[in-house]
CSV table of C-alpha atoms in Angstrom, one decimal:
chain,number,residue,atom,x,y,z
A,1,UNK,CA,10.4,30.0,-69.3
A,2,UNK,CA,7.8,27.9,-71.1
A,3,UNK,CA,4.1,28.6,-71.1
A,4,UNK,CA,3.7,27.2,-67.6
A,5,UNK,CA,3.4,29.3,-64.4
A,6,UNK,CA,6.5,27.7,-63.0
A,7,UNK,CA,9.4,25.6,-64.4
A,8,UNK,CA,9.4,23.5,-61.2
A,9,UNK,CA,6.9,22.9,-58.4
A,10,UNK,CA,8.3,21.1,-55.4
A,11,UNK,CA,5.7,19.6,-53.1
A,12,UNK,CA,7.1,19.5,-49.6
A,13,UNK,CA,9.8,21.7,-47.9
A,14,UNK,CA,11.9,19.1,-46.1
A,15,UNK,CA,15.6,18.4,-46.9
A,16,UNK,CA,14.9,16.9,-50.3
A,17,UNK,CA,12.4,19.7,-51.3
A,18,UNK,CA,14.7,22.5,-50.1
A,19,UNK,CA,17.7,21.2,-52.0
A,20,UNK,CA,15.7,20.5,-55.2
A,21,UNK,CA,14.2,24.0,-55.1
A,22,UNK,CA,17.4,25.8,-54.5
A,23,UNK,CA,19.3,23.8,-57.1
A,24,UNK,CA,16.7,24.5,-59.8
A,25,UNK,CA,16.7,28.2,-58.9
A,26,UNK,CA,20.5,28.2,-59.3
A,27,UNK,CA,20.0,26.9,-62.8
A,28,UNK,CA,17.9,30.0,-63.5
A,29,UNK,CA,14.5,28.3,-63.2
A,30,UNK,CA,11.3,29.8,-61.8
A,31,UNK,CA,10.5,27.6,-58.7
A,32,UNK,CA,7.8,27.4,-56.1
A,33,UNK,CA,7.7,25.2,-53.0
A,34,UNK,CA,4.2,24.1,-51.9
A,35,UNK,CA,4.2,23.3,-48.1
A,36,UNK,CA,1.0,22.4,-46.3
A,37,UNK,CA,2.4,23.4,-42.9
A,38,UNK,CA,2.9,27.1,-41.9
A,39,UNK,CA,6.5,26.2,-40.9
A,40,UNK,CA,9.0,25.1,-43.6
A,41,UNK,CA,11.4,22.3,-43.0
A,42,UNK,CA,9.2,19.2,-42.9
A,43,UNK,CA,10.2,16.2,-40.8
A,44,UNK,CA,13.8,17.4,-40.4
A,45,UNK,CA,12.5,20.4,-38.3
A,46,UNK,CA,10.1,18.2,-36.3
A,47,UNK,CA,10.9,14.5,-35.6
A,48,UNK,CA,14.5,14.6,-36.8
A,49,UNK,CA,15.5,17.7,-34.9
A,50,UNK,CA,13.6,16.6,-31.7
A,51,UNK,CA,15.3,13.2,-31.4
A,52,UNK,CA,18.8,14.7,-31.8
A,53,UNK,CA,18.3,17.8,-29.7
A,54,UNK,CA,16.6,15.8,-26.9
A,55,UNK,CA,19.6,13.5,-26.9
A,56,UNK,CA,22.1,16.4,-26.4
A,57,UNK,CA,19.8,18.0,-23.8
A,58,UNK,CA,19.7,14.7,-21.9
A,59,UNK,CA,23.5,14.3,-22.1
A,60,UNK,CA,24.0,17.8,-20.7
A,61,UNK,CA,21.4,17.8,-17.9
A,62,UNK,CA,22.3,14.4,-16.6
A,63,UNK,CA,26.0,15.2,-16.7
A,64,UNK,CA,26.5,11.9,-18.6
A,65,UNK,CA,29.9,12.8,-20.2
A,66,UNK,CA,31.3,14.0,-16.8
A,67,UNK,CA,30.6,10.9,-14.8
A,68,UNK,CA,34.0,9.3,-15.4
A,69,UNK,CA,35.5,12.3,-13.6
A,70,UNK,CA,32.9,13.1,-10.9
A,71,UNK,CA,31.1,9.8,-10.3
A,72,UNK,CA,27.8,8.2,-11.4
A,73,UNK,CA,25.8,10.4,-9.1
A,74,UNK,CA,26.9,13.6,-10.8
A,75,UNK,CA,24.2,15.6,-12.6
A,76,UNK,CA,23.7,19.1,-13.8
A,77,UNK,CA,20.0,19.0,-12.7
A,78,UNK,CA,18.0,16.6,-10.6
A,79,UNK,CA,14.4,15.6,-11.4
A,80,UNK,CA,14.7,16.4,-15.1
A,81,UNK,CA,11.3,17.0,-16.7
A,82,UNK,CA,9.9,17.0,-20.3
A,83,UNK,CA,9.8,20.8,-20.1
A,84,UNK,CA,13.6,20.9,-19.4
A,85,UNK,CA,14.2,18.9,-22.5
A,86,UNK,CA,11.9,21.0,-24.6
A,87,UNK,CA,13.6,24.3,-23.8
A,88,UNK,CA,16.6,23.4,-26.0
A,89,UNK,CA,14.4,21.5,-28.5
A,90,UNK,CA,11.9,24.2,-29.3
A,91,UNK,CA,14.7,26.8,-29.6
A,92,UNK,CA,16.6,24.7,-32.1
A,93,UNK,CA,13.4,23.9,-34.1
A,94,UNK,CA,12.5,27.6,-34.4
A,95,UNK,CA,16.1,28.6,-35.4
A,96,UNK,CA,16.3,25.9,-38.0
A,97,UNK,CA,13.0,26.8,-39.6
A,98,UNK,CA,14.0,30.5,-39.7
A,99,UNK,CA,17.3,29.6,-41.4
A,100,UNK,CA,15.6,27.3,-43.9
A,101,UNK,CA,13.1,30.0,-44.9
A,102,UNK,CA,15.9,32.5,-45.2
A,103,UNK,CA,17.9,30.2,-47.6
A,104,UNK,CA,14.8,29.7,-49.8
A,105,UNK,CA,14.2,33.5,-49.9
A,106,UNK,CA,17.9,34.3,-50.7
A,107,UNK,CA,17.7,31.9,-53.6
A,108,UNK,CA,14.4,33.5,-54.9
A,109,UNK,CA,12.3,30.4,-54.2
A,110,UNK,CA,8.6,31.2,-53.7
A,111,UNK,CA,6.8,29.4,-50.9
A,112,UNK,CA,3.1,28.8,-50.9
A,113,UNK,CA,1.4,27.4,-47.8
A,114,UNK,CA,-1.2,25.0,-49.2
A,115,UNK,CA,-2.0,21.3,-49.7
A,116,UNK,CA,-0.8,20.3,-53.2
A,117,UNK,CA,-2.4,17.6,-55.3
A,118,UNK,CA,-2.3,16.6,-59.0
A,119,UNK,CA,-4.9,17.5,-61.5
A,120,UNK,CA,-2.6,16.2,-64.2
A,121,UNK,CA,1.2,16.0,-64.5
A,122,UNK,CA,1.5,19.7,-65.4
A,123,UNK,CA,-1.3,21.0,-63.2
A,124,UNK,CA,-1.2,21.2,-59.3
A,125,UNK,CA,-4.3,22.1,-57.3
A,126,UNK,CA,-3.6,24.2,-54.2
A,127,UNK,CA,-6.1,24.1,-51.3
A,128,UNK,CA,-5.8,25.8,-47.9
A,129,UNK,CA,-6.2,24.0,-44.6
A,130,UNK,CA,-9.4,25.8,-43.8
A,131,UNK,CA,-10.9,25.2,-47.2
A,132,UNK,CA,-11.4,29.0,-47.8
A,133,UNK,CA,-9.2,29.1,-51.0
A,134,UNK,CA,-8.6,26.8,-53.9
A,135,UNK,CA,-6.7,27.4,-57.1
A,136,UNK,CA,-4.5,25.7,-59.6
A,137,UNK,CA,-1.0,26.4,-60.9
A,138,UNK,CA,0.8,24.9,-63.9
A,139,UNK,CA,4.4,23.6,-64.1
A,140,UNK,CA,6.8,21.9,-66.4
A,141,UNK,CA,8.4,19.6,-63.8
A,142,UNK,CA,7.4,18.4,-60.4
A,143,UNK,CA,9.5,17.0,-57.5
A,144,UNK,CA,7.4,15.2,-54.8
A,145,UNK,CA,9.2,15.6,-51.5
A,146,UNK,CA,6.3,15.2,-49.1
A,147,UNK,CA,8.2,13.0,-46.6
A,148,UNK,CA,6.7,10.5,-44.2
A,149,UNK,CA,4.9,10.1,-40.9
A,150,UNK,CA,5.3,7.6,-38.2
A,151,UNK,CA,3.4,4.3,-38.8
A,152,UNK,CA,0.8,3.9,-36.1
A,153,UNK,CA,0.2,0.6,-34.3
A,154,UNK,CA,-2.5,-1.5,-36.0
A,155,UNK,CA,-3.7,-3.1,-32.7
A,156,UNK,CA,-4.6,0.0,-30.6
A,157,UNK,CA,-5.3,3.7,-30.8
A,158,UNK,CA,-2.3,5.8,-30.2
A,159,UNK,CA,-3.5,8.5,-27.7
A,160,UNK,CA,-0.3,10.5,-27.9
A,161,UNK,CA,0.3,10.2,-24.1
A,162,UNK,CA,0.5,6.5,-23.0
A,163,UNK,CA,0.8,5.0,-26.4
A,164,UNK,CA,2.5,7.3,-28.9
A,165,UNK,CA,4.7,7.4,-32.0
A,166,UNK,CA,7.8,9.6,-32.4
A,167,UNK,CA,5.9,12.4,-34.2
A,168,UNK,CA,3.8,12.9,-31.1
A,169,UNK,CA,6.6,13.3,-28.6
A,170,UNK,CA,6.3,17.0,-28.4
A,171,UNK,CA,2.9,16.5,-26.9
A,172,UNK,CA,4.1,14.5,-23.9
A,173,UNK,CA,3.5,16.3,-20.6
A,174,UNK,CA,5.7,14.1,-18.4
A,175,UNK,CA,8.5,11.6,-18.7
A,176,UNK,CA,7.4,8.1,-17.9
A,177,UNK,CA,9.2,6.1,-15.3
A,178,UNK,CA,9.2,3.0,-17.4
A,179,UNK,CA,8.9,2.8,-21.2
A,180,UNK,CA,8.5,0.1,-23.8
A,181,UNK,CA,9.8,0.9,-27.3
A,182,UNK,CA,8.5,-1.3,-30.2
A,183,UNK,CA,10.9,-1.2,-33.1
A,184,UNK,CA,14.7,-0.9,-33.2
A,185,UNK,CA,15.2,1.3,-36.3
A,186,UNK,CA,17.2,4.5,-36.1
A,187,UNK,CA,14.6,6.6,-34.4
A,188,UNK,CA,13.7,3.8,-31.9
A,189,UNK,CA,17.4,3.3,-31.0
A,190,UNK,CA,18.0,7.0,-30.6
A,191,UNK,CA,15.1,7.5,-28.3
A,192,UNK,CA,15.9,4.3,-26.4
A,193,UNK,CA,19.4,5.6,-25.5
A,194,UNK,CA,18.1,9.0,-24.6
A,195,UNK,CA,15.5,7.8,-22.3
A,196,UNK,CA,17.9,5.3,-20.7
A,197,UNK,CA,20.4,8.1,-20.1
A,198,UNK,CA,17.6,9.9,-18.2
A,199,UNK,CA,17.3,7.0,-15.9
A,200,UNK,CA,14.1,5.6,-17.4
A,201,UNK,CA,13.8,1.9,-17.4
A,202,UNK,CA,13.4,1.0,-21.1
A,203,UNK,CA,12.4,-2.3,-22.8
A,204,UNK,CA,13.2,-2.5,-26.5
A,205,UNK,CA,11.3,-4.9,-28.6
A,206,UNK,CA,12.2,-5.9,-32.2
A,207,UNK,CA,11.6,-8.7,-34.6
A,208,UNK,CA,15.2,-9.1,-35.7
A,209,UNK,CA,17.8,-11.3,-33.9
A,210,UNK,CA,20.2,-8.4,-33.4
A,211,UNK,CA,20.3,-4.6,-33.6
A,212,UNK,CA,21.3,-2.9,-36.8
A,213,UNK,CA,21.1,-6.0,-39.1
A,214,UNK,CA,22.7,-4.0,-42.0
A,215,UNK,CA,25.6,-2.9,-39.9
A,216,UNK,CA,28.9,-4.6,-39.0
A,217,UNK,CA,28.2,-7.3,-36.5
A,218,UNK,CA,30.9,-6.2,-34.1
A,219,UNK,CA,29.5,-2.6,-34.0
A,220,UNK,CA,26.0,-3.8,-33.5
A,221,UNK,CA,27.1,-6.1,-30.7
A,222,UNK,CA,28.9,-3.3,-29.0
A,223,UNK,CA,25.8,-1.1,-29.1
A,224,UNK,CA,23.7,-3.8,-27.6
A,225,UNK,CA,26.3,-4.2,-24.8
A,226,UNK,CA,26.2,-0.5,-24.0
A,227,UNK,CA,22.4,-0.5,-24.0
A,228,UNK,CA,22.4,-3.3,-21.5
A,229,UNK,CA,25.0,-1.5,-19.4
A,230,UNK,CA,22.5,1.4,-19.2
A,231,UNK,CA,19.7,-0.9,-18.0
A,232,UNK,CA,17.9,-1.4,-21.3
A,233,UNK,CA,16.2,-4.8,-21.6
A,234,UNK,CA,16.4,-6.1,-25.1
A,235,UNK,CA,13.6,-8.3,-26.4
A,236,UNK,CA,14.8,-9.5,-29.8
A,237,UNK,CA,13.2,-12.0,-32.2
A,238,UNK,CA,9.9,-10.9,-30.7
A,239,UNK,CA,6.6,-9.8,-32.4
A,240,UNK,CA,3.9,-7.7,-30.7
A,241,UNK,CA,0.6,-9.5,-30.6
A,242,UNK,CA,-1.4,-6.8,-28.8
A,243,UNK,CA,-1.2,-3.6,-26.8
A,244,UNK,CA,-3.8,-2.8,-24.2
A,245,UNK,CA,-4.5,-0.2,-21.5
A,246,UNK,CA,-4.2,-1.5,-18.0
A,247,UNK,CA,-5.6,0.0,-14.8
A,248,UNK,CA,-5.0,-1.4,-11.3
A,249,UNK,CA,-4.1,-0.2,-7.9
A,250,UNK,CA,-0.8,1.2,-9.3
A,251,UNK,CA,-2.7,3.5,-11.7
A,252,UNK,CA,-3.0,3.5,-15.5
A,253,UNK,CA,-0.3,1.7,-17.4
A,254,UNK,CA,0.1,-0.2,-20.7
A,255,UNK,CA,0.6,-3.9,-21.4
A,256,UNK,CA,2.4,-5.2,-24.4
A,257,UNK,CA,1.7,-8.8,-25.3
A,258,UNK,CA,4.3,-10.6,-27.4
A,259,UNK,CA,3.7,-13.6,-29.7
A,260,UNK,CA,6.0,-15.7,-27.5
A,261,UNK,CA,3.6,-15.2,-24.6
A,262,UNK,CA,5.8,-12.7,-22.8
A,263,UNK,CA,4.1,-9.5,-21.4
A,264,UNK,CA,5.7,-6.1,-20.7
A,265,UNK,CA,4.0,-3.7,-18.5
A,266,UNK,CA,5.2,0.0,-18.5
A,267,UNK,CA,3.9,3.5,-18.0
A,268,UNK,CA,4.0,4.2,-21.8
A,269,UNK,CA,4.7,2.6,-25.1
A,270,UNK,CA,6.5,4.2,-28.0
A,271,UNK,CA,5.8,2.7,-31.4
A,272,UNK,CA,8.7,3.0,-33.9
A,273,UNK,CA,8.2,0.4,-36.6
A,274,UNK,CA,8.9,2.5,-39.6
A,275,UNK,CA,7.4,5.4,-41.5
A,276,UNK,CA,4.6,5.8,-44.1
A,277,UNK,CA,4.8,8.1,-47.1
A,278,UNK,CA,2.6,11.2,-46.9
A,279,UNK,CA,1.2,10.7,-50.4
A,280,UNK,CA,-2.5,10.2,-49.6
A,281,UNK,CA,-3.6,13.7,-50.5
A,282,UNK,CA,-1.6,13.9,-53.8
A,283,UNK,CA,-4.1,12.3,-56.1
A,284,UNK,CA,-1.5,10.1,-57.6
A,285,UNK,CA,-4.1,8.3,-59.6
A,286,UNK,CA,-4.6,11.6,-61.5
A,287,UNK,CA,-1.2,11.1,-63.2
A,288,UNK,CA,-1.2,7.3,-63.3
A,289,UNK,CA,1.2,6.8,-60.3
A,290,UNK,CA,0.7,4.2,-57.6
A,291,UNK,CA,2.3,4.0,-54.2
A,292,UNK,CA,3.4,0.8,-52.5
A,293,UNK,CA,2.0,-0.6,-49.3
A,294,UNK,CA,3.8,2.0,-47.2
A,295,UNK,CA,2.6,4.8,-49.5
A,296,UNK,CA,6.1,5.3,-50.9
A,297,UNK,CA,7.1,5.9,-54.5
A,298,UNK,CA,9.4,3.9,-56.7
A,299,UNK,CA,12.0,5.9,-58.6
A,300,UNK,CA,15.0,5.2,-60.9
A,301,UNK,CA,18.6,6.1,-60.3
A,302,UNK,CA,17.8,9.8,-61.2
A,303,UNK,CA,14.9,10.0,-58.8
A,304,UNK,CA,12.4,10.0,-61.7
A,305,UNK,CA,9.1,8.2,-61.2
A,306,UNK,CA,7.3,6.2,-63.8
A,307,UNK,CA,5.7,9.5,-65.1
A,308,UNK,CA,7.9,11.6,-67.3
A,309,UNK,CA,8.8,14.9,-65.6
A,310,UNK,CA,7.6,13.9,-62.2
A,311,UNK,CA,10.4,13.1,-59.6
A,312,UNK,CA,10.3,12.0,-56.0
A,313,UNK,CA,13.0,12.4,-53.4
A,314,UNK,CA,13.6,12.0,-49.6
A,315,UNK,CA,11.7,9.8,-47.2
A,316,UNK,CA,8.9,9.2,-49.7
A,317,UNK,CA,11.1,7.0,-51.8
A,318,UNK,CA,12.1,4.8,-48.8
A,319,UNK,CA,15.5,3.6,-47.6
A,320,UNK,CA,17.9,5.1,-46.5
A,321,UNK,CA,15.5,8.0,-45.5
A,322,UNK,CA,18.3,10.2,-44.1
A,323,UNK,CA,18.5,14.0,-44.2
A,324,UNK,CA,21.9,13.7,-45.9
A,325,UNK,CA,20.6,11.3,-48.6
A,326,UNK,CA,17.4,13.3,-49.0
A,327,UNK,CA,19.4,16.4,-49.8
A,328,UNK,CA,21.5,14.5,-52.4
A,329,UNK,CA,18.3,13.1,-54.0
A,330,UNK,CA,16.7,16.5,-54.2
A,331,UNK,CA,19.7,18.0,-55.9
A,332,UNK,CA,20.0,15.0,-58.3
A,333,UNK,CA,16.3,15.2,-59.2
A,334,UNK,CA,16.5,18.9,-60.0
A,335,UNK,CA,19.6,18.6,-62.1
A,336,UNK,CA,18.3,15.7,-64.1
A,337,UNK,CA,14.9,17.3,-64.6
A,338,UNK,CA,16.6,20.2,-66.5
A,339,UNK,CA,19.2,18.2,-68.4
A,340,UNK,CA,22.2,18.9,-66.1
A,341,UNK,CA,24.7,16.2,-65.2
A,342,UNK,CA,25.0,15.3,-61.5
A,343,UNK,CA,28.0,13.2,-60.2
A,344,UNK,CA,27.4,11.7,-56.8
A,345,UNK,CA,29.0,9.1,-54.6
A,346,UNK,CA,25.8,7.2,-54.0
A,347,UNK,CA,27.6,3.9,-53.3
A,348,UNK,CA,29.4,5.6,-50.3
A,349,UNK,CA,26.5,6.9,-48.2
A,350,UNK,CA,27.5,7.4,-44.6
A,351,UNK,CA,25.0,6.0,-42.2
A,352,UNK,CA,24.9,7.7,-38.8
A,353,UNK,CA,22.7,7.1,-35.8
A,354,UNK,CA,22.8,9.5,-32.8
A,355,UNK,CA,22.5,6.9,-30.1
A,356,UNK,CA,24.5,7.0,-26.9
A,357,UNK,CA,27.1,6.1,-27.9
A,358,UNK,CA,26.9,7.3,-31.5
A,359,UNK,CA,27.4,4.8,-34.3
A,360,UNK,CA,28.5,5.5,-37.9
A,361,UNK,CA,29.4,3.4,-40.9
A,362,UNK,CA,30.4,3.7,-44.5
A,363,UNK,CA,31.4,1.1,-47.1
A,364,UNK,CA,31.4,-2.7,-46.7
A,365,UNK,CA,31.0,-4.8,-43.6
A,366,UNK,CA,33.0,-7.9,-42.7
A,367,UNK,CA,30.1,-10.1,-43.6
A,368,UNK,CA,29.7,-8.5,-47.1
A,369,UNK,CA,33.4,-8.8,-47.9
A,370,UNK,CA,33.4,-12.4,-46.8
A,371,UNK,CA,30.3,-13.2,-49.0
A,372,UNK,CA,32.0,-11.5,-51.9
A,373,UNK,CA,35.2,-13.4,-51.5
A,374,UNK,CA,37.3,-10.2,-51.0
A,375,UNK,CA,40.5,-10.8,-49.0
A,376,UNK,CA,40.6,-8.2,-46.3
A,377,UNK,CA,42.2,-7.3,-43.0
A,378,UNK,CA,41.1,-5.1,-40.1
A,379,UNK,CA,42.7,-2.3,-38.1
A,380,UNK,CA,41.2,-1.2,-34.9
A,381,UNK,CA,41.6,1.7,-32.4
A,382,UNK,CA,40.0,1.7,-29.0
A,383,UNK,CA,38.8,5.1,-27.7
A,384,UNK,CA,40.2,4.3,-24.3
A,385,UNK,CA,43.7,4.5,-25.8
A,386,UNK,CA,43.1,8.0,-27.2
A,387,UNK,CA,44.3,11.1,-25.3
A,388,UNK,CA,41.4,13.0,-26.6
A,389,UNK,CA,38.8,10.6,-25.1
A,390,UNK,CA,40.7,10.9,-21.8
A,391,UNK,CA,40.3,14.6,-21.9
A,392,UNK,CA,36.6,14.4,-22.8
A,393,UNK,CA,35.9,11.8,-20.1
A,394,UNK,CA,34.2,9.4,-22.4
A,395,UNK,CA,36.3,6.5,-23.4
A,396,UNK,CA,33.5,4.3,-24.8
A,397,UNK,CA,33.9,3.0,-28.3
A,398,UNK,CA,36.2,2.0,-31.1
A,399,UNK,CA,37.1,2.8,-34.8
A,400,UNK,CA,37.5,-0.1,-37.2
A,401,UNK,CA,39.0,0.0,-40.7
A,402,UNK,CA,38.4,-2.7,-43.2
A,403,UNK,CA,41.0,-2.8,-46.0
A,404,UNK,CA,42.1,-5.0,-48.9
A,405,UNK,CA,44.7,-7.6,-47.8
A,406,UNK,CA,46.9,-7.0,-50.9
A,407,UNK,CA,46.4,-3.4,-52.1
A,408,UNK,CA,45.5,-1.9,-48.6
A,409,UNK,CA,42.7,0.0,-50.3
A,410,UNK,CA,40.2,1.2,-47.6
A,411,UNK,CA,36.9,-0.7,-48.0
A,412,UNK,CA,34.9,0.2,-44.9
A,413,UNK,CA,34.9,2.2,-41.8
A,414,UNK,CA,32.8,1.4,-38.7
A,415,UNK,CA,32.8,3.6,-35.6
A,416,UNK,CA,31.0,3.5,-32.2
A,417,UNK,CA,31.7,6.3,-29.7
A,418,UNK,CA,31.7,10.0,-29.3
A,419,UNK,CA,31.7,12.1,-32.5
A,420,UNK,CA,31.3,9.0,-34.7
A,421,UNK,CA,29.0,10.9,-37.0
A,422,UNK,CA,31.7,13.5,-37.6
A,423,UNK,CA,34.7,11.1,-37.8
A,424,UNK,CA,33.0,8.9,-40.5
A,425,UNK,CA,33.5,11.5,-43.2
A,426,UNK,CA,37.2,11.3,-43.0
A,427,UNK,CA,37.1,7.7,-44.0
A,428,UNK,CA,34.4,8.4,-46.6
A,429,UNK,CA,36.6,11.0,-48.3
A,430,UNK,CA,39.6,8.6,-48.5
A,431,UNK,CA,37.4,5.8,-49.9
A,432,UNK,CA,35.8,8.1,-52.5
A,433,UNK,CA,39.2,8.6,-54.0
A,434,UNK,CA,40.4,5.0,-53.8
A,435,UNK,CA,42.8,5.7,-50.9
A,436,UNK,CA,44.6,3.2,-48.8
A,437,UNK,CA,45.4,3.0,-45.1
A,438,UNK,CA,48.9,4.3,-46.0
A,439,UNK,CA,47.3,7.7,-46.0
A,440,UNK,CA,46.5,7.5,-42.3
A,441,UNK,CA,50.0,6.2,-41.5
A,442,UNK,CA,51.7,9.1,-43.4
A,443,UNK,CA,49.3,12.0,-42.7
A,444,UNK,CA,49.8,14.4,-39.9
A,445,UNK,CA,46.7,14.5,-37.8
A,446,UNK,CA,46.1,17.1,-35.1
A,447,UNK,CA,46.6,16.3,-31.4
A,448,UNK,CA,44.7,15.6,-29.2
A,449,UNK,CA,41.8,14.6,-31.5
A,450,UNK,CA,39.6,11.6,-31.9
A,451,UNK,CA,40.7,11.6,-35.6
A,452,UNK,CA,44.0,10.2,-34.4
A,453,UNK,CA,42.1,6.9,-34.0
A,454,UNK,CA,42.4,6.6,-37.8
A,455,UNK,CA,46.2,6.5,-37.5
A,456,UNK,CA,46.1,4.1,-34.6
A,457,UNK,CA,43.8,1.8,-36.5
A,458,UNK,CA,45.9,2.0,-39.6
A,459,UNK,CA,49.1,1.1,-37.7
A,460,UNK,CA,47.2,-1.8,-36.1
A,461,UNK,CA,46.3,-3.0,-39.5
A,462,UNK,CA,49.9,-2.7,-40.7
A,463,UNK,CA,51.0,-4.8,-37.7
A,464,UNK,CA,48.4,-7.5,-38.6
A,465,UNK,CA,50.0,-7.6,-42.1
A,466,UNK,CA,53.4,-8.1,-40.4
A,467,UNK,CA,54.6,-4.6,-41.6
């Protein structure tokens, strides 16, 4: 090791920070993770875990997946409360944090609970929450992996009960009867579908003309259809003008005023209009770095900032801000920092959203292929034609393949339905190696599985080609 205390200091213990620290340790480096919270894991163990676990708890307690068999009135438990949802959520959070700390320990990564900030690019100040201790450490390289926090509404104070952001959801005492959600990003969509499954009347407000503007249009339209089927009111192409507390004979509620003049009155408002980088306490000015308007950091293809030896990874660098991409970025940053090559398939990032039903996508959309002048054809499989979906009792959804008209090379996969987030990686693997839809026609796929939809879709595509 050089004359520094550490070869690498990682600020933040979320997915990017964990992967960066463990990768550097595997390269024989002396590594420390600086985490301001007593629990390691960052946003992945809090907001990320909560939204996914609440979803699965809601699906189980409401008997959602069994209703095709036993009727719409079927439920495992009546009068579901926030406490019911939190039983599973808190258990998963604790287990996940324990596993992450164990992984760091097994890889000989030191963890310091403190707030880290720059003195210069080789010196990090460590201060405790209570201000009782303050010291500095030196390092050769730094990875900033501080993550993000929910952007709060600019027009009103978020009290965490009637007006709240996703980071505050653990503080809710009761489930609202009616809920307005402002923002249709991944988190907003996930909570929208979960609350709707619980029987809560949800109104979703977003500035865009459709959901998931980056996704295949057919997939986005299908998700909107299923939302409406569950009683969700979509207010698209709308901007929030003001949010105010309202008290009348029906008790305390919240009024959302839109620029169009519409008003939405509900028991609570959830604000989900993006996330802000947690960089305020880093003293970026001390090393000549400047964050953007959302407090995020710009990096190059190797996750290096404009300061040599200082890297950033995860949510703090912006889109796509997924656990999967954050892990990849952390590993990439650590390997590049110490001169090691790192081959990734960054152009084939799978995007998954745990809505009800799930959506997942990888590769090109129909609109992108059309704009690029690429001749393509589609192959589609409906879940309702799959024996596996019949057994499961959930026949909602489809799997769509986009492939080159002449070479049959697989160019994109778009899925909505149960296990979409698992199925997408089959298509991703085939695309990564330049595969064609012939693979799905010729491969033997287990029965009964939803993976058979790949074969059905490929055969449908062959039929469209007249083969």
